[in-house]
PDB file of C-alpha atoms in Angstrom:
ATOM      1  CA  UNK A   1     -11.044  31.761 -43.320  1.00  0.00           C
ATOM      2  CA  UNK A   2      -8.828  32.920 -40.430  1.00  0.00           C
ATOM      3  CA  UNK A   3      -5.747  32.187 -42.937  1.00  0.00           C
ATOM      4  CA  UNK A   4      -7.661  34.880 -45.374  1.00  0.00           C
ATOM      5  CA  UNK A   5      -8.234  37.590 -42.072  1.00  0.00           C
ATOM      6  CA  UNK A   6      -4.481  37.360 -41.493  1.00  0.00           C
ATOM      7  CA  UNK A   7      -2.984  37.753 -44.760  1.00  0.00           C
ATOM      8  CA  UNK A   8      -5.578  40.267 -45.244  1.00  0.00           C
ATOM      9  CA  UNK A   9      -4.331  42.047 -41.932  1.00  0.00           C
ATOM     10  CA  UNK A  10      -0.758  41.713 -43.258  1.00  0.00           C
ATOM     11  CA  UNK A  11      -1.030  43.284 -46.414  1.00  0.00           C
ATOM     12  CA  UNK A  12      -2.262  46.007 -45.195  1.00  0.00           C
ATOM     13  CA  UNK A  13      -0.330  46.734 -42.139  1.00  0.00           C
ATOM     14  CA  UNK A  14       2.522  46.161 -45.184  1.00  0.00           C
ATOM     15  CA  UNK A  15       0.788  48.773 -47.259  1.00  0.00           C
ATOM     16  CA  UNK A  16       1.049  51.085 -43.906  1.00  0.00           C
ATOM     17  CA  UNK A  17       4.470  50.482 -43.538  1.00  0.00           C
ATOM     18  CA  UNK A  18       6.349  50.752 -47.604  1.00  0.00           C
ATOM     19  CA  UNK A  19       4.177  54.287 -47.356  1.00  0.00           C
ATOM     20  CA  UNK A  20       5.146  55.715 -44.396  1.00  0.00           C
ATOM     21  CA  UNK A  21       9.383  54.891 -45.729  1.00  0.00           C
ATOM     22  CA  UNK A  22       9.216  57.848 -47.031  1.00  0.00           C
ATOM     23  CA  UNK A  23       6.149  60.025 -47.035  1.00  0.00           C
ATOM     24  CA  UNK A  24       5.823  62.659 -49.380  1.00  0.00           C
ATOM     25  CA  UNK A  25       4.490  64.998 -46.495  1.00  0.00           C
ATOM     26  CA  UNK A  26       7.523  64.900 -45.195  1.00  0.00           C
ATOM     27  CA  UNK A  27       9.724  65.727 -48.033  1.00  0.00           C
ATOM     28  CA  UNK A  28       6.778  68.592 -49.043  1.00  0.00           C
ATOM     29  CA  UNK A  29       5.716  70.009 -46.054  1.00  0.00           C
ATOM     30  CA  UNK A  30       8.199  69.085 -42.831  1.00  0.00           C
ATOM     31  CA  UNK A  31       7.975  67.705 -39.806  1.00  0.00           C
ATOM     32  CA  UNK A  32       5.189  68.925 -38.085  1.00  0.00           C
ATOM     33  CA  UNK A  33       2.463  68.492 -41.323  1.00  0.00           C
ATOM     34  CA  UNK A  34       4.147  64.902 -40.950  1.00  0.00           C
ATOM     35  CA  UNK A  35       3.810  64.455 -37.563  1.00  0.00           C
ATOM     36  CA  UNK A  36      -0.142  65.892 -38.087  1.00  0.00           C
ATOM     37  CA  UNK A  37      -0.342  63.315 -41.195  1.00  0.00           C
ATOM     38  CA  UNK A  38       1.216  60.067 -39.621  1.00  0.00           C
ATOM     39  CA  UNK A  39      -0.687  60.559 -35.808  1.00  0.00           C
ATOM     40  CA  UNK A  40      -4.210  61.364 -38.153  1.00  0.00           C
ATOM     41  CA  UNK A  41      -2.988  57.852 -40.355  1.00  0.00           C
ATOM     42  CA  UNK A  42      -3.102  55.943 -36.824  1.00  0.00           C
ATOM     43  CA  UNK A  43      -6.432  57.636 -35.543  1.00  0.00           C
ATOM     44  CA  UNK A  44      -8.496  56.577 -38.551  1.00  0.00           C
ATOM     45  CA  UNK A  45      -8.952  53.071 -37.380  1.00  0.00           C
ATOM     46  CA  UNK A  46     -10.648  54.453 -34.064  1.00  0.00           C
ATOM     47  CA  UNK A  47      -8.249  51.546 -32.182  1.00  0.00           C
ATOM     48  CA  UNK A  48      -6.033  54.604 -31.155  1.00  0.00           C
ATOM     49  CA  UNK A  49      -6.603  58.628 -30.155  1.00  0.00           C
ATOM     50  CA  UNK A  50      -3.313  60.859 -30.521  1.00  0.00           C
ATOM     51  CA  UNK A  51      -2.472  63.675 -29.072  1.00  0.00           C
ATOM     52  CA  UNK A  52       0.062  66.055 -31.027  1.00  0.00           C
ATOM     53  CA  UNK A  53       1.189  69.325 -29.688  1.00  0.00           C
ATOM     54  CA  UNK A  54       4.417  70.601 -30.900  1.00  0.00           C
ATOM     55  CA  UNK A  55       5.715  73.371 -28.570  1.00  0.00           C
ATOM     56  CA  UNK A  56       8.041  76.407 -29.611  1.00  0.00           C
ATOM     57  CA  UNK A  57       8.114  78.330 -33.359  1.00  0.00           C
ATOM     58  CA  UNK A  58       9.120  75.899 -36.532  1.00  0.00           C
ATOM     59  CA  UNK A  59      11.374  76.081 -38.499  1.00  0.00           C
ATOM     60  CA  UNK A  60      11.969  73.571 -41.522  1.00  0.00           C
ATOM     61  CA  UNK A  61      15.463  71.154 -40.067  1.00  0.00           C
ATOM     62  CA  UNK A  62      17.557  69.294 -41.424  1.00  0.00           C
ATOM     63  CA  UNK A  63      16.557  66.842 -43.425  1.00  0.00           C
ATOM     64  CA  UNK A  64      18.514  64.611 -41.683  1.00  0.00           C
ATOM     65  CA  UNK A  65      16.955  65.374 -38.612  1.00  0.00           C
ATOM     66  CA  UNK A  66      13.283  65.503 -39.765  1.00  0.00           C
ATOM     67  CA  UNK A  67      13.591  61.819 -41.316  1.00  0.00           C
ATOM     68  CA  UNK A  68      15.072  60.934 -37.585  1.00  0.00           C
ATOM     69  CA  UNK A  69      12.133  62.529 -36.005  1.00  0.00           C
ATOM     70  CA  UNK A  70      10.067  61.067 -37.550  1.00  0.00           C
ATOM     71  CA  UNK A  71      11.160  56.772 -37.323  1.00  0.00           C
ATOM     72  CA  UNK A  72      11.306  57.251 -33.188  1.00  0.00           C
ATOM     73  CA  UNK A  73       7.172  58.565 -33.731  1.00  0.00           C
ATOM     74  CA  UNK A  74       6.834  56.122 -36.166  1.00  0.00           C
ATOM     75  CA  UNK A  75       8.462  53.437 -34.766  1.00  0.00           C
ATOM     76  CA  UNK A  76       6.558  54.291 -31.084  1.00  0.00           C
ATOM     77  CA  UNK A  77       3.232  54.208 -32.458  1.00  0.00           C
ATOM     78  CA  UNK A  78       3.772  51.170 -33.699  1.00  0.00           C
ATOM     79  CA  UNK A  79       5.077  49.760 -30.020  1.00  0.00           C
ATOM     80  CA  UNK A  80       2.620  51.591 -28.750  1.00  0.00           C
ATOM     81  CA  UNK A  81       0.281  49.311 -31.421  1.00  0.00           C
ATOM     82  CA  UNK A  82       1.598  46.807 -30.776  1.00  0.00           C
ATOM     83  CA  UNK A  83       1.640  46.602 -27.570  1.00  0.00           C
ATOM     84  CA  UNK A  84       0.446  48.853 -25.003  1.00  0.00           C
ATOM     85  CA  UNK A  85      -3.240  47.807 -25.542  1.00  0.00           C
ATOM     86  CA  UNK A  86      -3.165  51.916 -24.635  1.00  0.00           C
ATOM     87  CA  UNK A  87      -7.014  54.047 -26.111  1.00  0.00           C
ATOM     88  CA  UNK A  88      -4.900  57.053 -26.265  1.00  0.00           C
ATOM     89  CA  UNK A  89      -1.187  58.043 -26.694  1.00  0.00           C
ATOM     90  CA  UNK A  90       0.898  61.684 -27.305  1.00  0.00           C
ATOM     91  CA  UNK A  91       3.285  63.021 -28.728  1.00  0.00           C
ATOM     92  CA  UNK A  92       4.644  66.060 -28.247  1.00  0.00           C
ATOM     93  CA  UNK A  93       7.395  67.890 -29.547  1.00  0.00           C
ATOM     94  CA  UNK A  94       9.687  70.500 -28.272  1.00  0.00           C
ATOM     95  CA  UNK A  95      11.674  73.267 -30.427  1.00  0.00           C
ATOM     96  CA  UNK A  96      14.126  74.398 -28.135  1.00  0.00           C
ATOM     97  CA  UNK A  97      17.403  76.618 -29.270  1.00  0.00           C
ATOM     98  CA  UNK A  98      20.054  73.931 -28.799  1.00  0.00           C
ATOM     99  CA  UNK A  99      17.866  70.760 -29.329  1.00  0.00           C
ATOM    100  CA  UNK A 100      14.707  69.260 -30.377  1.00  0.00           C
ATOM    101  CA  UNK A 101      12.388  66.908 -27.795  1.00  0.00           C
ATOM    102  CA  UNK A 102      10.641  64.593 -28.718  1.00  0.00           C
ATOM    103  CA  UNK A 103       7.905  61.984 -26.046  1.00  0.00           C
ATOM    104  CA  UNK A 104       5.640  59.717 -27.272  1.00  0.00           C
ATOM    105  CA  UNK A 105       3.774  59.113 -23.775  1.00  0.00           C
ATOM    106  CA  UNK A 106       0.587  56.117 -23.914  1.00  0.00           C
ATOM    107  CA  UNK A 107      -1.111  54.936 -20.897  1.00  0.00           C
ATOM    108  CA  UNK A 108      -1.195  50.862 -21.483  1.00  0.00           C
ATOM    109  CA  UNK A 109       0.366  47.302 -19.530  1.00  0.00           C
ATOM    110  CA  UNK A 110       3.503  49.394 -19.608  1.00  0.00           C
ATOM    111  CA  UNK A 111       7.256  46.852 -19.429  1.00  0.00           C
ATOM    112  CA  UNK A 112      10.429  46.473 -17.535  1.00  0.00           C
ATOM    113  CA  UNK A 113      12.999  48.109 -20.453  1.00  0.00           C
ATOM    114  CA  UNK A 114      16.186  45.941 -19.421  1.00  0.00           C
ATOM    115  CA  UNK A 115      14.029  42.846 -20.318  1.00  0.00           C
ATOM    116  CA  UNK A 116      13.750  43.465 -23.757  1.00  0.00           C
ATOM    117  CA  UNK A 117      15.074  40.967 -25.949  1.00  0.00           C
ATOM    118  CA  UNK A 118      18.177  42.063 -28.532  1.00  0.00           C
ATOM    119  CA  UNK A 119      16.136  40.870 -31.343  1.00  0.00           C
ATOM    120  CA  UNK A 120      13.944  43.349 -30.468  1.00  0.00           C
ATOM    121  CA  UNK A 121      14.503  46.405 -32.820  1.00  0.00           C
ATOM    122  CA  UNK A 122      12.496  48.649 -32.585  1.00  0.00           C
ATOM    123  CA  UNK A 123      13.663  50.457 -29.345  1.00  0.00           C
ATOM    124  CA  UNK A 124      16.956  49.707 -30.433  1.00  0.00           C
ATOM    125  CA  UNK A 125      16.682  51.723 -33.032  1.00  0.00           C
ATOM    126  CA  UNK A 126      15.470  54.532 -31.493  1.00  0.00           C
ATOM    127  CA  UNK A 127      18.591  54.750 -29.831  1.00  0.00           C
ATOM    128  CA  UNK A 128      20.324  54.373 -32.577  1.00  0.00           C
ATOM    129  CA  UNK A 129      18.397  57.282 -34.234  1.00  0.00           C
ATOM    130  CA  UNK A 130      19.764  59.218 -31.933  1.00  0.00           C
ATOM    131  CA  UNK A 131      23.316  58.129 -30.620  1.00  0.00           C
ATOM    132  CA  UNK A 132      24.045  58.466 -34.350  1.00  0.00           C
ATOM    133  CA  UNK A 133      23.102  62.290 -34.338  1.00  0.00           C
ATOM    134  CA  UNK A 134      24.656  63.197 -30.510  1.00  0.00           C
ATOM    135  CA  UNK A 135      21.705  62.534 -28.429  1.00  0.00           C
ATOM    136  CA  UNK A 136      19.753  60.886 -26.390  1.00  0.00           C
ATOM    137  CA  UNK A 137      17.033  58.151 -25.795  1.00  0.00           C
ATOM    138  CA  UNK A 138      15.248  56.621 -22.706  1.00  0.00           C
ATOM    139  CA  UNK A 139      13.191  54.478 -22.452  1.00  0.00           C
ATOM    140  CA  UNK A 140      11.156  55.042 -19.150  1.00  0.00           C
ATOM    141  CA  UNK A 141       8.377  52.351 -18.084  1.00  0.00           C
ATOM    142  CA  UNK A 142       6.502  49.714 -15.470  1.00  0.00           C
ATOM    143  CA  UNK A 143       4.545  47.521 -15.796  1.00  0.00           C
ATOM    144  CA  UNK A 144       0.908  48.243 -15.597  1.00  0.00           C
ATOM    145  CA  UNK A 145       2.359  52.379 -15.591  1.00  0.00           C
ATOM    146  CA  UNK A 146       2.751  52.689 -19.911  1.00  0.00           C
ATOM    147  CA  UNK A 147       5.704  53.764 -21.182  1.00  0.00           C
ATOM    148  CA  UNK A 148       7.787  57.058 -22.257  1.00  0.00           C
ATOM    149  CA  UNK A 149      10.280  57.213 -24.915  1.00  0.00           C
ATOM    150  CA  UNK A 150      11.597  60.924 -24.111  1.00  0.00           C
ATOM    151  CA  UNK A 151      14.399  61.203 -26.898  1.00  0.00           C
ATOM    152  CA  UNK A 152      16.762  64.877 -27.431  1.00  0.00           C
ATOM    153  CA  UNK A 153      19.015  65.344 -30.345  1.00  0.00           C
ATOM    154  CA  UNK A 154      20.711  68.797 -31.284  1.00  0.00           C
ATOM    155  CA  UNK A 155      19.092  71.234 -33.454  1.00  0.00           C
ATOM    156  CA  UNK A 156      20.175  71.789 -36.764  1.00  0.00           C
ATOM    157  CA  UNK A 157      18.875  73.655 -39.138  1.00  0.00           C
ATOM    158  CA  UNK A 158      18.703  73.494 -43.625  1.00  0.00           C
ATOM    159  CA  UNK A 159      21.683  74.726 -45.537  1.00  0.00           C
ATOM    160  CA  UNK A 160      20.978  78.095 -46.402  1.00  0.00           C
ATOM    161  CA  UNK A 161      19.962  79.290 -50.008  1.00  0.00           C
ATOM    162  CA  UNK A 162      20.363  82.607 -51.169  1.00  0.00           C
ATOM    163  CA  UNK A 163      20.905  84.168 -47.351  1.00  0.00           C
ATOM    164  CA  UNK A 164      17.401  83.199 -46.129  1.00  0.00           C
ATOM    165  CA  UNK A 165      16.204  80.154 -44.034  1.00  0.00           C
ATOM    166  CA  UNK A 166      13.247  77.285 -45.436  1.00  0.00           C
ATOM    167  CA  UNK A 167      11.033  78.215 -42.844  1.00  0.00           C
ATOM    168  CA  UNK A 168       7.547  76.436 -43.320  1.00  0.00           C
ATOM    169  CA  UNK A 169       3.739  76.949 -42.019  1.00  0.00           C
TER     170      UNK A 169
END
């Protein structure tokens, strides 16, 4: 019975991960609808209440940048679900003139960021994505104080087509 339960959970997690690899909503509609969709998927099972906040006027961003933002939020929410024991999370996307800022926060058990093993790829992947875009990532946490993942990336808009920028919503 226990083995069957673990197998079902593994299959569910695998399906969730595969569907998240290349979400059509990101490619078709942009980062804001994709993050709203990601938050609703994570909220559906009732384990985690996610608030999504957008600050600034959204335009479509370059596809690699939108993908990086999505992956940072996705990994952060995965970490919250697996480790934090928090019942709520906040995802904030701030679009400024020169940069895009992402903050994902929980009110869980926290941890010591410098105590994370090198074999744990989630936080390392977040930092590496920020570095590759010339941005920065901060992981702020302490035991019993929750966690904040803050990432700032240079704003890159898609190339113009016929002299006009693509916009979403």
